Amino acid sequence: MRVRTLALLPAFLAFTLTMTTCVHASDKVRIMVGGVEKQIYLPAKLAEQLGYFKDEGLDVELLTEPAGVNAEDELLAGAVQGVVGFYDHAIDLQSKGKFVESIVQLSNAPGEVELVATKQAKTIRSAADWKGKTLGVTGLGSSTNFLTQYIAVKNGLKPGEFTALPVGAGNTFIAALQQGKIDAGMTTEPTVSRLLKTGDAKVLIDLRTMEQTKKVLGGTYPAAALYMQTSYVESHRDVTQKLANAFVRTLRFVSSHSAEQIADKMPADYYAGDKAMYIKALAGSKAMFTSDGRMPDGGPKTVLAVLAAFSRSVKGKQIDLARTYTSEFVTAANKTAAK
Protein backbone atom coordinates (compact mmCIF):
# COMPACT_ATOMS: atom_id res chain seq x y z
CA MET A 1 0.00 0.00 0.00
CA ARG A 2 2.84 2.34 0.85
CA VAL A 3 4.57 1.74 -2.51
CA ARG A 4 1.30 2.42 -4.35
CA THR A 5 0.78 5.64 -2.37
CA LEU A 6 4.27 6.88 -3.23
CA ALA A 7 3.68 6.06 -6.88
CA LEU A 8 0.55 8.20 -6.92
CA LEU A 9 2.22 11.13 -5.19
CA PRO A 10 3.56 12.88 -8.36
CA ALA A 11 0.11 12.75 -9.96
CA PHE A 12 -1.49 14.12 -6.79
CA LEU A 13 1.01 16.99 -6.59
CA ALA A 14 0.44 17.81 -10.27
CA PHE A 15 -3.34 17.86 -9.71
CA THR A 16 -2.95 20.10 -6.66
CA LEU A 17 -0.72 22.51 -8.57
CA THR A 18 -3.22 22.64 -11.44
CA MET A 19 -6.10 23.34 -9.09
CA THR A 20 -4.12 26.06 -7.30
CA THR A 21 -3.30 27.70 -10.61
CA CYS A 22 -6.94 27.56 -11.71
CA VAL A 23 -8.14 29.12 -8.47
CA HIS A 24 -5.58 31.88 -8.80
CA ALA A 25 -6.53 32.52 -12.43
CA SER A 26 -10.20 32.82 -11.52
CA ASP A 27 -9.67 35.38 -8.76
CA LYS A 28 -11.80 38.43 -9.41
CA VAL A 29 -10.33 41.86 -9.93
CA ARG A 30 -12.86 44.20 -8.35
CA ILE A 31 -13.03 47.75 -9.66
CA MET A 32 -15.20 50.34 -7.96
CA VAL A 33 -16.58 52.99 -10.29
CA GLY A 34 -17.75 56.35 -8.95
CA GLY A 35 -21.09 55.96 -10.73
CA VAL A 36 -20.79 53.32 -13.44
CA GLU A 37 -23.67 54.77 -15.48
CA LYS A 38 -22.02 58.21 -15.78
CA GLN A 39 -20.65 59.04 -19.22
CA ILE A 40 -17.42 60.36 -17.70
CA TYR A 41 -16.67 56.78 -16.59
CA LEU A 42 -17.96 55.14 -19.77
CA PRO A 43 -14.65 53.35 -20.61
CA ALA A 44 -15.06 51.01 -17.63
CA LYS A 45 -18.38 49.51 -18.73
CA LEU A 46 -17.46 49.75 -22.40
CA ALA A 47 -14.33 47.65 -21.81
CA GLU A 48 -16.52 45.00 -20.23
CA GLN A 49 -19.12 45.18 -23.01
CA LEU A 50 -16.46 44.82 -25.70
CA GLY A 51 -14.96 41.79 -23.97
CA TYR A 52 -11.54 43.40 -23.57
CA PHE A 53 -11.09 42.30 -19.95
CA LYS A 54 -11.78 38.69 -20.94
CA ASP A 55 -9.38 39.01 -23.87
CA GLU A 56 -6.68 39.74 -21.29
CA GLY A 57 -7.66 36.69 -19.26
CA LEU A 58 -9.09 38.84 -16.48
CA ASP A 59 -12.23 38.22 -14.46
CA VAL A 60 -13.22 41.82 -13.69
CA GLU A 61 -16.18 42.72 -11.54
CA LEU A 62 -17.38 46.31 -11.85
CA LEU A 63 -19.00 47.73 -8.73
CA THR A 64 -20.52 51.17 -8.36
CA GLU A 65 -20.71 53.93 -5.78
CA PRO A 66 -22.38 57.28 -6.60
CA ALA A 67 -19.52 59.28 -5.07
CA GLY A 68 -15.81 58.93 -5.80
CA VAL A 69 -14.89 59.41 -2.16
CA ASN A 70 -16.80 56.23 -1.26
CA ALA A 71 -14.98 54.32 -3.99
CA GLU A 72 -11.71 55.63 -2.59
CA ASP A 73 -12.61 54.31 0.87
CA GLU A 74 -13.34 50.86 -0.57
CA LEU A 75 -9.90 50.83 -2.22
CA LEU A 76 -8.07 51.80 0.96
CA ALA A 77 -9.98 49.15 2.88
CA GLY A 78 -8.82 46.51 0.39
CA ALA A 79 -12.36 45.64 -0.68
CA VAL A 80 -11.51 46.46 -4.31
CA GLN A 81 -8.28 46.41 -6.28
CA GLY A 82 -8.91 49.48 -8.42
CA VAL A 83 -11.08 52.56 -8.76
CA VAL A 84 -12.36 54.40 -11.80
CA GLY A 85 -12.66 57.88 -10.38
CA PHE A 86 -10.93 61.25 -10.48
CA TYR A 87 -7.15 61.56 -10.46
CA ASP A 88 -7.33 64.35 -7.85
CA HIS A 89 -7.80 61.69 -5.15
CA ALA A 90 -4.19 60.57 -5.71
CA ILE A 91 -2.95 64.03 -4.70
CA ASP A 92 -5.41 64.42 -1.83
CA LEU A 93 -4.50 61.02 -0.39
CA GLN A 94 -0.76 61.63 -0.65
CA SER A 95 -1.22 64.74 1.49
CA LYS A 96 -2.60 62.35 4.13
CA GLY A 97 0.25 59.87 3.83
CA LYS A 98 -1.51 57.35 1.57
CA PHE A 99 -0.30 56.45 -1.89
CA VAL A 100 -2.40 55.60 -4.93
CA GLU A 101 -1.52 56.24 -8.55
CA SER A 102 -3.27 56.73 -11.85
CA ILE A 103 -2.50 53.75 -14.07
CA VAL A 104 -4.58 54.86 -17.08
CA GLN A 105 -5.70 58.45 -17.54
CA LEU A 106 -9.13 58.28 -19.14
CA SER A 107 -9.96 61.97 -19.61
CA ASN A 108 -8.43 65.44 -19.83
CA ALA A 109 -11.49 67.35 -18.62
CA PRO A 110 -13.89 66.77 -15.70
CA GLY A 111 -17.02 66.36 -17.82
CA GLU A 112 -18.92 68.02 -14.96
CA VAL A 113 -21.56 70.73 -15.20
CA GLU A 114 -22.76 73.12 -12.50
CA LEU A 115 -26.49 73.33 -13.00
CA VAL A 116 -28.71 75.93 -11.39
CA ALA A 117 -32.38 75.31 -10.68
CA THR A 118 -34.42 77.24 -13.23
CA LYS A 119 -36.37 79.00 -10.47
CA GLN A 120 -33.03 80.21 -9.03
CA ALA A 121 -31.47 81.22 -12.35
CA LYS A 122 -32.31 84.92 -11.99
CA THR A 123 -30.55 85.20 -8.63
CA ILE A 124 -27.65 82.82 -9.31
CA ARG A 125 -25.94 84.07 -12.45
CA SER A 126 -22.39 83.09 -11.52
CA ALA A 127 -20.46 81.37 -8.75
CA ALA A 128 -20.15 84.75 -7.03
CA ASP A 129 -23.87 84.41 -6.22
CA TRP A 130 -23.42 81.17 -4.25
CA LYS A 131 -23.22 82.95 -0.90
CA GLY A 132 -25.89 81.57 1.41
CA LYS A 133 -26.93 78.93 -1.13
CA THR A 134 -27.04 75.14 -0.92
CA LEU A 135 -25.02 73.39 -3.60
CA GLY A 136 -25.36 69.74 -4.51
CA VAL A 137 -22.27 67.49 -4.69
CA THR A 138 -22.07 63.72 -5.02
CA GLY A 139 -20.42 63.39 -1.61
CA LEU A 140 -18.33 65.34 0.89
CA GLY A 141 -14.70 64.79 -0.06
CA SER A 142 -15.71 63.90 -3.62
CA SER A 143 -14.24 65.49 -6.74
CA THR A 144 -17.46 67.45 -7.30
CA ASN A 145 -16.97 68.88 -3.81
CA PHE A 146 -13.31 69.70 -4.59
CA LEU A 147 -14.25 71.52 -7.80
CA THR A 148 -17.15 73.35 -6.16
CA GLN A 149 -14.91 74.62 -3.35
CA TYR A 150 -12.24 75.77 -5.78
CA ILE A 151 -14.69 77.63 -8.01
CA ALA A 152 -16.25 79.27 -4.95
CA VAL A 153 -12.88 80.46 -3.62
CA LYS A 154 -11.87 81.68 -7.06
CA ASN A 155 -15.03 83.80 -7.14
CA GLY A 156 -14.37 85.46 -3.80
CA LEU A 157 -16.31 83.24 -1.40
CA LYS A 158 -14.94 81.96 1.88
CA PRO A 159 -15.44 78.48 3.36
CA GLY A 160 -18.71 78.39 5.23
CA GLU A 161 -20.43 81.02 3.08
CA PHE A 162 -22.29 78.29 1.19
CA THR A 163 -23.47 74.79 2.04
CA ALA A 164 -22.31 71.69 0.16
CA LEU A 165 -24.97 69.00 0.38
CA PRO A 166 -24.21 65.40 -0.68
CA VAL A 167 -27.06 64.28 -2.96
CA GLY A 168 -25.43 61.57 -5.04
CA ALA A 169 -26.02 61.41 -8.78
CA GLY A 170 -28.72 60.50 -11.27
CA ASN A 171 -32.22 60.26 -9.82
CA THR A 172 -31.22 61.41 -6.32
CA PHE A 173 -29.58 64.54 -7.72
CA ILE A 174 -32.60 65.25 -9.91
CA ALA A 175 -34.99 64.84 -6.97
CA ALA A 176 -32.90 67.16 -4.77
CA LEU A 177 -32.99 69.89 -7.42
CA GLN A 178 -36.68 69.48 -8.23
CA GLN A 179 -37.67 69.47 -4.55
CA GLY A 180 -35.65 72.60 -3.76
CA LYS A 181 -33.20 70.86 -1.43
CA ILE A 182 -30.36 72.37 -3.49
CA ASP A 183 -30.24 75.65 -5.38
CA ALA A 184 -27.57 74.47 -7.78
CA GLY A 185 -25.27 71.47 -8.08
CA MET A 186 -22.54 69.69 -9.98
CA THR A 187 -23.33 66.58 -11.99
CA THR A 188 -22.56 64.76 -15.23
CA GLU A 189 -24.18 63.30 -18.32
CA PRO A 190 -26.74 61.92 -18.86
CA THR A 191 -28.20 63.64 -15.76
CA VAL A 192 -27.36 67.07 -17.20
CA SER A 193 -29.32 66.47 -20.40
CA ARG A 194 -32.26 65.01 -18.50
CA LEU A 195 -32.65 68.16 -16.38
CA LEU A 196 -32.17 70.49 -19.33
CA LYS A 197 -34.78 68.57 -21.31
CA THR A 198 -37.41 68.91 -18.57
CA GLY A 199 -36.57 72.57 -18.09
CA ASP A 200 -35.78 72.09 -14.39
CA ALA A 201 -32.25 73.46 -14.69
CA LYS A 202 -29.93 75.70 -16.66
CA VAL A 203 -26.17 75.46 -17.25
CA LEU A 204 -24.13 77.76 -15.02
CA ILE A 205 -20.60 76.38 -15.49
CA ASP A 206 -19.64 73.84 -18.16
CA LEU A 207 -16.58 71.62 -17.73
CA ARG A 208 -17.39 69.13 -20.48
CA THR A 209 -14.84 70.47 -22.97
CA MET A 210 -11.11 71.14 -22.83
CA GLU A 211 -11.59 74.78 -23.83
CA GLN A 212 -14.06 75.57 -21.05
CA THR A 213 -12.05 73.59 -18.52
CA LYS A 214 -8.93 75.64 -19.19
CA LYS A 215 -10.91 78.88 -18.75
CA VAL A 216 -12.40 77.82 -15.41
CA LEU A 217 -9.61 75.74 -13.89
CA GLY A 218 -6.55 77.34 -15.45
CA GLY A 219 -5.28 74.45 -17.53
CA THR A 220 -5.74 70.89 -18.72
CA TYR A 221 -7.41 68.98 -15.90
CA PRO A 222 -6.85 65.21 -15.93
CA ALA A 223 -9.98 63.80 -14.37
CA ALA A 224 -11.35 60.27 -14.82
CA ALA A 225 -8.69 57.62 -14.32
CA LEU A 226 -8.10 54.03 -13.32
CA TYR A 227 -6.17 54.36 -10.08
CA MET A 228 -4.84 51.75 -7.70
CA GLN A 229 -2.85 51.55 -4.49
CA THR A 230 0.88 51.76 -5.21
CA SER A 231 1.51 48.73 -3.02
CA TYR A 232 -0.91 46.65 -5.13
CA VAL A 233 0.63 47.81 -8.40
CA GLU A 234 4.10 46.84 -7.23
CA SER A 235 2.98 43.37 -6.16
CA HIS A 236 0.61 42.70 -9.08
CA ARG A 237 2.39 44.10 -12.10
CA ASP A 238 1.01 41.46 -14.48
CA VAL A 239 -2.61 42.15 -13.54
CA THR A 240 -1.99 45.91 -13.70
CA GLN A 241 -0.54 45.59 -17.20
CA LYS A 242 -3.51 43.55 -18.39
CA LEU A 243 -5.93 46.15 -17.03
CA ALA A 244 -3.96 48.89 -18.79
CA ASN A 245 -4.08 46.90 -22.04
CA ALA A 246 -7.87 46.59 -21.83
CA PHE A 247 -8.47 50.25 -20.99
CA VAL A 248 -6.08 51.60 -23.64
CA ARG A 249 -7.75 49.39 -26.22
CA THR A 250 -11.11 50.79 -25.10
CA LEU A 251 -9.91 54.39 -25.38
CA ARG A 252 -8.74 53.67 -28.90
CA PHE A 253 -12.22 52.34 -29.68
CA VAL A 254 -13.81 55.52 -28.31
CA SER A 255 -11.54 57.78 -30.37
CA SER A 256 -12.15 55.83 -33.59
CA HIS A 257 -15.93 55.34 -33.36
CA SER A 258 -18.92 57.66 -33.39
CA ALA A 259 -21.04 58.43 -30.36
CA GLU A 260 -23.85 56.34 -31.89
CA GLN A 261 -21.55 53.35 -32.42
CA ILE A 262 -20.32 53.61 -28.83
CA ALA A 263 -23.84 53.95 -27.44
CA ASP A 264 -24.87 50.81 -29.31
CA LYS A 265 -22.38 48.86 -27.21
CA MET A 266 -23.68 50.15 -23.88
CA PRO A 267 -26.53 48.61 -21.83
CA ALA A 268 -29.93 50.05 -22.76
CA ASP A 269 -30.67 51.15 -19.20
CA TYR A 270 -27.71 53.55 -19.34
CA TYR A 271 -29.68 55.72 -21.78
CA ALA A 272 -32.05 56.82 -18.99
CA GLY A 273 -34.98 56.19 -21.31
CA ASP A 274 -33.72 58.38 -24.16
CA LYS A 275 -31.04 56.92 -26.42
CA ALA A 276 -31.03 59.90 -28.80
CA MET A 277 -30.35 62.23 -25.87
CA TYR A 278 -27.58 59.94 -24.63
CA ILE A 279 -25.92 59.91 -28.04
CA LYS A 280 -26.15 63.69 -28.40
CA ALA A 281 -24.60 64.25 -24.98
CA LEU A 282 -21.79 61.80 -25.72
CA ALA A 283 -21.08 63.38 -29.09
CA GLY A 284 -20.71 66.77 -27.42
CA SER A 285 -18.20 65.64 -24.81
CA LYS A 286 -16.48 62.58 -26.32
CA ALA A 287 -13.36 64.63 -27.01
CA MET A 288 -12.61 64.78 -23.27
CA PHE A 289 -11.42 61.16 -23.36
CA THR A 290 -7.74 60.51 -24.02
CA SER A 291 -6.91 58.32 -26.99
CA ASP A 292 -3.94 56.58 -25.37
CA GLY A 293 -4.38 56.69 -21.59
CA ARG A 294 -1.41 58.98 -21.03
CA MET A 295 -1.25 61.70 -18.40
CA PRO A 296 -1.31 65.10 -20.18
CA ASP A 297 1.73 67.34 -19.79
CA GLY A 298 1.18 69.88 -17.04
CA GLY A 299 -2.08 68.26 -15.97
CA PRO A 300 -0.98 67.15 -12.49
CA LYS A 301 0.27 70.68 -11.70
CA THR A 302 -3.13 72.14 -12.59
CA VAL A 303 -4.91 69.67 -10.31
CA LEU A 304 -2.46 70.38 -7.48
CA ALA A 305 -3.01 74.13 -7.88
CA VAL A 306 -6.78 73.65 -7.72
CA LEU A 307 -6.64 71.54 -4.55
CA ALA A 308 -4.08 73.78 -2.86
CA ALA A 309 -6.35 76.81 -3.36
CA PHE A 310 -8.85 75.58 -0.75
CA SER A 311 -7.69 72.31 0.87
CA ARG A 312 -6.00 72.61 4.25
CA SER A 313 -4.55 69.13 3.90
CA VAL A 314 -2.92 69.93 0.54
CA LYS A 315 -1.98 73.59 0.91
CA GLY A 316 1.65 73.99 1.89
CA LYS A 317 2.38 70.24 1.66
CA GLN A 318 5.22 68.81 -0.40
CA ILE A 319 3.44 66.65 -2.95
CA ASP A 320 5.54 64.36 -5.13
CA LEU A 321 3.47 64.42 -8.32
CA ALA A 322 5.65 61.74 -9.90
CA ARG A 323 4.22 59.29 -7.36
CA THR A 324 0.58 60.11 -8.21
CA TYR A 325 0.66 58.48 -11.66
CA THR A 326 2.70 56.17 -13.82
CA SER A 327 3.10 56.03 -17.60
CA GLU A 328 4.84 52.66 -17.59
CA PHE A 329 1.81 50.47 -18.20
CA VAL A 330 0.08 52.63 -20.81
CA THR A 331 3.35 52.94 -22.72
CA ALA A 332 3.57 49.16 -22.95
CA ALA A 333 -0.15 48.89 -23.73
CA ASN A 334 0.11 51.31 -26.64
CA LYS A 335 3.01 49.37 -28.11
CA THR A 336 0.95 46.19 -27.92
CA ALA A 337 -2.12 47.87 -29.41
CA ALA A 338 -0.11 49.29 -32.31
CA LYS A 339 1.01 45.83 -33.48
Coordinates of C-alpha atoms in Angstrom, one line a residue:
M1 CA 0.0 0.0 0.0
R2 CA 2.8 2.3 0.9
V3 CA 4.6 1.7 -2.5
R4 CA 1.3 2.4 -4.3
T5 CA 0.8 5.6 -2.4
L6 CA 4.3 6.9 -3.2
A7 CA 3.7 6.1 -6.9
L8 CA 0.5 8.2 -6.9
L9 CA 2.2 11.1 -5.2
P10 CA 3.6 12.9 -8.4
A11 CA 0.1 12.8 -10.0
F12 CA -1.5 14.1 -6.8
L13 CA 1.0 17.0 -6.6
A14 CA 0.4 17.8 -10.3
F15 CA -3.3 17.9 -9.7
T16 CA -2.9 20.1 -6.7
L17 CA -0.7 22.5 -8.6
T18 CA -3.2 22.6 -11.4
M19 CA -6.1 23.3 -9.1
T20 CA -4.1 26.1 -7.3
T21 CA -3.3 27.7 -10.6
C22 CA -6.9 27.6 -11.7
V23 CA -8.1 29.1 -8.5
H24 CA -5.6 31.9 -8.8
A25 CA -6.5 32.5 -12.4
S26 CA -10.2 32.8 -11.5
D27 CA -9.7 35.4 -8.8
K28 CA -11.8 38.4 -9.4
V29 CA -10.3 41.9 -9.9
R30 CA -12.9 44.2 -8.4
I31 CA -13.0 47.7 -9.7
M32 CA -15.2 50.3 -8.0
V33 CA -16.6 53.0 -10.3
G34 CA -17.7 56.3 -8.9
G35 CA -21.1 56.0 -10.7
V36 CA -20.8 53.3 -13.4
E37 CA -23.7 54.8 -15.5
K38 CA -22.0 58.2 -15.8
Q39 CA -20.7 59.0 -19.2
I40 CA -17.4 60.4 -17.7
Y41 CA -16.7 56.8 -16.6
L42 CA -18.0 55.1 -19.8
P43 CA -14.6 53.4 -20.6
A44 CA -15.1 51.0 -17.6
K45 CA -18.4 49.5 -18.7
L46 CA -17.5 49.7 -22.4
A47 CA -14.3 47.7 -21.8
E48 CA -16.5 45.0 -20.2
Q49 CA -19.1 45.2 -23.0
L50 CA -16.5 44.8 -25.7
G51 CA -15.0 41.8 -24.0
Y52 CA -11.5 43.4 -23.6
F53 CA -11.1 42.3 -19.9
K54 CA -11.8 38.7 -20.9
D55 CA -9.4 39.0 -23.9
E56 CA -6.7 39.7 -21.3
G57 CA -7.7 36.7 -19.3
L58 CA -9.1 38.8 -16.5
D59 CA -12.2 38.2 -14.5
V60 CA -13.2 41.8 -13.7
E61 CA -16.2 42.7 -11.5
L62 CA -17.4 46.3 -11.8
L63 CA -19.0 47.7 -8.7
T64 CA -20.5 51.2 -8.4
E65 CA -20.7 53.9 -5.8
P66 CA -22.4 57.3 -6.6
A67 CA -19.5 59.3 -5.1
G68 CA -15.8 58.9 -5.8
V69 CA -14.9 59.4 -2.2
N70 CA -16.8 56.2 -1.3
A71 CA -15.0 54.3 -4.0
E72 CA -11.7 55.6 -2.6
D73 CA -12.6 54.3 0.9
E74 CA -13.3 50.9 -0.6
L75 CA -9.9 50.8 -2.2
L76 CA -8.1 51.8 1.0
A77 CA -10.0 49.1 2.9
G78 CA -8.8 46.5 0.4
A79 CA -12.4 45.6 -0.7
V80 CA -11.5 46.5 -4.3
Q81 CA -8.3 46.4 -6.3
G82 CA -8.9 49.5 -8.4
V83 CA -11.1 52.6 -8.8
V84 CA -12.4 54.4 -11.8
G85 CA -12.7 57.9 -10.4
F86 CA -10.9 61.3 -10.5
Y87 CA -7.1 61.6 -10.5
D88 CA -7.3 64.3 -7.9
H89 CA -7.8 61.7 -5.1
A90 CA -4.2 60.6 -5.7
I91 CA -3.0 64.0 -4.7
D92 CA -5.4 64.4 -1.8
L93 CA -4.5 61.0 -0.4
Q94 CA -0.8 61.6 -0.6
S95 CA -1.2 64.7 1.5
K96 CA -2.6 62.4 4.1
G97 CA 0.3 59.9 3.8
K98 CA -1.5 57.4 1.6
F99 CA -0.3 56.4 -1.9
V100 CA -2.4 55.6 -4.9
E101 CA -1.5 56.2 -8.6
S102 CA -3.3 56.7 -11.9
I103 CA -2.5 53.7 -14.1
V104 CA -4.6 54.9 -17.1
Q105 CA -5.7 58.4 -17.5
L106 CA -9.1 58.3 -19.1
S107 CA -10.0 62.0 -19.6
N108 CA -8.4 65.4 -19.8
A109 CA -11.5 67.3 -18.6
P110 CA -13.9 66.8 -15.7
G111 CA -17.0 66.4 -17.8
E112 CA -18.9 68.0 -15.0
V113 CA -21.6 70.7 -15.2
E114 CA -22.8 73.1 -12.5
L115 CA -26.5 73.3 -13.0
V116 CA -28.7 75.9 -11.4
A117 CA -32.4 75.3 -10.7
T118 CA -34.4 77.2 -13.2
K119 CA -36.4 79.0 -10.5
Q120 CA -33.0 80.2 -9.0
A121 CA -31.5 81.2 -12.3
K122 CA -32.3 84.9 -12.0
T123 CA -30.5 85.2 -8.6
I124 CA -27.6 82.8 -9.3
R125 CA -25.9 84.1 -12.4
S126 CA -22.4 83.1 -11.5
A127 CA -20.5 81.4 -8.8
A128 CA -20.1 84.7 -7.0
D129 CA -23.9 84.4 -6.2
W130 CA -23.4 81.2 -4.3
K131 CA -23.2 83.0 -0.9
G132 CA -25.9 81.6 1.4
K133 CA -26.9 78.9 -1.1
T134 CA -27.0 75.1 -0.9
L135 CA -25.0 73.4 -3.6
G136 CA -25.4 69.7 -4.5
V137 CA -22.3 67.5 -4.7
T138 CA -22.1 63.7 -5.0
G139 CA -20.4 63.4 -1.6
L140 CA -18.3 65.3 0.9
G141 CA -14.7 64.8 -0.1
S142 CA -15.7 63.9 -3.6
S143 CA -14.2 65.5 -6.7
T144 CA -17.5 67.5 -7.3
N145 CA -17.0 68.9 -3.8
F146 CA -13.3 69.7 -4.6
L147 CA -14.3 71.5 -7.8
T148 CA -17.1 73.3 -6.2
Q149 CA -14.9 74.6 -3.4
Y150 CA -12.2 75.8 -5.8
I151 CA -14.7 77.6 -8.0
A152 CA -16.2 79.3 -4.9
V153 CA -12.9 80.5 -3.6
K154 CA -11.9 81.7 -7.1
N155 CA -15.0 83.8 -7.1
G156 CA -14.4 85.5 -3.8
L157 CA -16.3 83.2 -1.4
K158 CA -14.9 82.0 1.9
P159 CA -15.4 78.5 3.4
G160 CA -18.7 78.4 5.2
E161 CA -20.4 81.0 3.1
F162 CA -22.3 78.3 1.2
T163 CA -23.5 74.8 2.0
A164 CA -22.3 71.7 0.2
L165 CA -25.0 69.0 0.4
P166 CA -24.2 65.4 -0.7
V167 CA -27.1 64.3 -3.0
G168 CA -25.4 61.6 -5.0
A169 CA -26.0 61.4 -8.8
G170 CA -28.7 60.5 -11.3
N171 CA -32.2 60.3 -9.8
T172 CA -31.2 61.4 -6.3
F173 CA -29.6 64.5 -7.7
I174 CA -32.6 65.2 -9.9
A175 CA -35.0 64.8 -7.0
A176 CA -32.9 67.2 -4.8
L177 CA -33.0 69.9 -7.4
Q178 CA -36.7 69.5 -8.2
Q179 CA -37.7 69.5 -4.5
G180 CA -35.6 72.6 -3.8
K181 CA -33.2 70.9 -1.4
I182 CA -30.4 72.4 -3.5
D183 CA -30.2 75.6 -5.4
A184 CA -27.6 74.5 -7.8
G185 CA -25.3 71.5 -8.1
M186 CA -22.5 69.7 -10.0
T187 CA -23.3 66.6 -12.0
T188 CA -22.6 64.8 -15.2
E189 CA -24.2 63.3 -18.3
P190 CA -26.7 61.9 -18.9
T191 CA -28.2 63.6 -15.8
V192 CA -27.4 67.1 -17.2
S193 CA -29.3 66.5 -20.4
R194 CA -32.3 65.0 -18.5
L195 CA -32.7 68.2 -16.4
L196 CA -32.2 70.5 -19.3
K197 CA -34.8 68.6 -21.3
T198 CA -37.4 68.9 -18.6
G199 CA -36.6 72.6 -18.1
D200 CA -35.8 72.1 -14.4
A201 CA -32.2 73.5 -14.7
K202 CA -29.9 75.7 -16.7
V203 CA -26.2 75.5 -17.3
L204 CA -24.1 77.8 -15.0
I205 CA -20.6 76.4 -15.5
D206 CA -19.6 73.8 -18.2
L207 CA -16.6 71.6 -17.7
R208 CA -17.4 69.1 -20.5
T209 CA -14.8 70.5 -23.0
M210 CA -11.1 71.1 -22.8
E211 CA -11.6 74.8 -23.8
Q212 CA -14.1 75.6 -21.1
T213 CA -12.0 73.6 -18.5
K214 CA -8.9 75.6 -19.2
K215 CA -10.9 78.9 -18.8
V216 CA -12.4 77.8 -15.4
L217 CA -9.6 75.7 -13.9
G218 CA -6.6 77.3 -15.4
G219 CA -5.3 74.5 -17.5
T220 CA -5.7 70.9 -18.7
Y221 CA -7.4 69.0 -15.9
P222 CA -6.8 65.2 -15.9
A223 CA -10.0 63.8 -14.4
A224 CA -11.4 60.3 -14.8
A225 CA -8.7 57.6 -14.3
L226 CA -8.1 54.0 -13.3
Y227 CA -6.2 54.4 -10.1
M228 CA -4.8 51.7 -7.7
Q229 CA -2.9 51.6 -4.5
T230 CA 0.9 51.8 -5.2
S231 CA 1.5 48.7 -3.0
Y232 CA -0.9 46.6 -5.1
V233 CA 0.6 47.8 -8.4
E234 CA 4.1 46.8 -7.2
S235 CA 3.0 43.4 -6.2
H236 CA 0.6 42.7 -9.1
R237 CA 2.4 44.1 -12.1
D238 CA 1.0 41.5 -14.5
V239 CA -2.6 42.2 -13.5
T240 CA -2.0 45.9 -13.7
Q241 CA -0.5 45.6 -17.2
K242 CA -3.5 43.6 -18.4
L243 CA -5.9 46.2 -17.0
A244 CA -4.0 48.9 -18.8
N245 CA -4.1 46.9 -22.0
A246 CA -7.9 46.6 -21.8
F247 CA -8.5 50.2 -21.0
V248 CA -6.1 51.6 -23.6
R249 CA -7.7 49.4 -26.2
T250 CA -11.1 50.8 -25.1
L251 CA -9.9 54.4 -25.4
R252 CA -8.7 53.7 -28.9
F253 CA -12.2 52.3 -29.7
V254 CA -13.8 55.5 -28.3
S255 CA -11.5 57.8 -30.4
S256 CA -12.2 55.8 -33.6
H257 CA -15.9 55.3 -33.4
S258 CA -18.9 57.7 -33.4
A259 CA -21.0 58.4 -30.4
E260 CA -23.8 56.3 -31.9
Q261 CA -21.5 53.4 -32.4
I262 CA -20.3 53.6 -28.8
A263 CA -23.8 54.0 -27.4
D264 CA -24.9 50.8 -29.3
K265 CA -22.4 48.9 -27.2
M266 CA -23.7 50.2 -23.9
P267 CA -26.5 48.6 -21.8
A268 CA -29.9 50.0 -22.8
D269 CA -30.7 51.1 -19.2
Y270 CA -27.7 53.6 -19.3
Y271 CA -29.7 55.7 -21.8
A272 CA -32.1 56.8 -19.0
G273 CA -35.0 56.2 -21.3
D274 CA -33.7 58.4 -24.2
K275 CA -31.0 56.9 -26.4
A276 CA -31.0 59.9 -28.8
M277 CA -30.4 62.2 -25.9
Y278 CA -27.6 59.9 -24.6
I279 CA -25.9 59.9 -28.0
K280 CA -26.2 63.7 -28.4
A281 CA -24.6 64.2 -25.0
L282 CA -21.8 61.8 -25.7
A283 CA -21.1 63.4 -29.1
G284 CA -20.7 66.8 -27.4
S285 CA -18.2 65.6 -24.8
K286 CA -16.5 62.6 -26.3
A287 CA -13.4 64.6 -27.0
M288 CA -12.6 64.8 -23.3
F289 CA -11.4 61.2 -23.4
T290 CA -7.7 60.5 -24.0
S291 CA -6.9 58.3 -27.0
D292 CA -3.9 56.6 -25.4
G293 CA -4.4 56.7 -21.6
R294 CA -1.4 59.0 -21.0
M295 CA -1.2 61.7 -18.4
P296 CA -1.3 65.1 -20.2
D297 CA 1.7 67.3 -19.8
G298 CA 1.2 69.9 -17.0
G299 CA -2.1 68.3 -16.0
P300 CA -1.0 67.2 -12.5
K301 CA 0.3 70.7 -11.7
T302 CA -3.1 72.1 -12.6
V303 CA -4.9 69.7 -10.3
L304 CA -2.5 70.4 -7.5
A305 CA -3.0 74.1 -7.9
V306 CA -6.8 73.6 -7.7
L307 CA -6.6 71.5 -4.6
A308 CA -4.1 73.8 -2.9
A309 CA -6.3 76.8 -3.4
F310 CA -8.8 75.6 -0.7
S311 CA -7.7 72.3 0.9
R312 CA -6.0 72.6 4.2
S313 CA -4.6 69.1 3.9
V314 CA -2.9 69.9 0.5
K315 CA -2.0 73.6 0.9
G316 CA 1.7 74.0 1.9
K317 CA 2.4 70.2 1.7
Q318 CA 5.2 68.8 -0.4
I319 CA 3.4 66.7 -2.9
D320 CA 5.5 64.4 -5.1
L321 CA 3.5 64.4 -8.3
A322 CA 5.7 61.7 -9.9
R323 CA 4.2 59.3 -7.4
T324 CA 0.6 60.1 -8.2
Y325 CA 0.7 58.5 -11.7
T326 CA 2.7 56.2 -13.8
S327 CA 3.1 56.0 -17.6
E328 CA 4.8 52.7 -17.6
F329 CA 1.8 50.5 -18.2
V330 CA 0.1 52.6 -20.8
T331 CA 3.4 52.9 -22.7
A332 CA 3.6 49.2 -23.0
A333 CA -0.1 48.9 -23.7
N334 CA 0.1 51.3 -26.6
K335 CA 3.0 49.4 -28.1
T336 CA 1.0 46.2 -27.9
A337 CA -2.1 47.9 -29.4
A338 CA -0.1 49.3 -32.3
K339 CA 1.0 45.8 -33.5

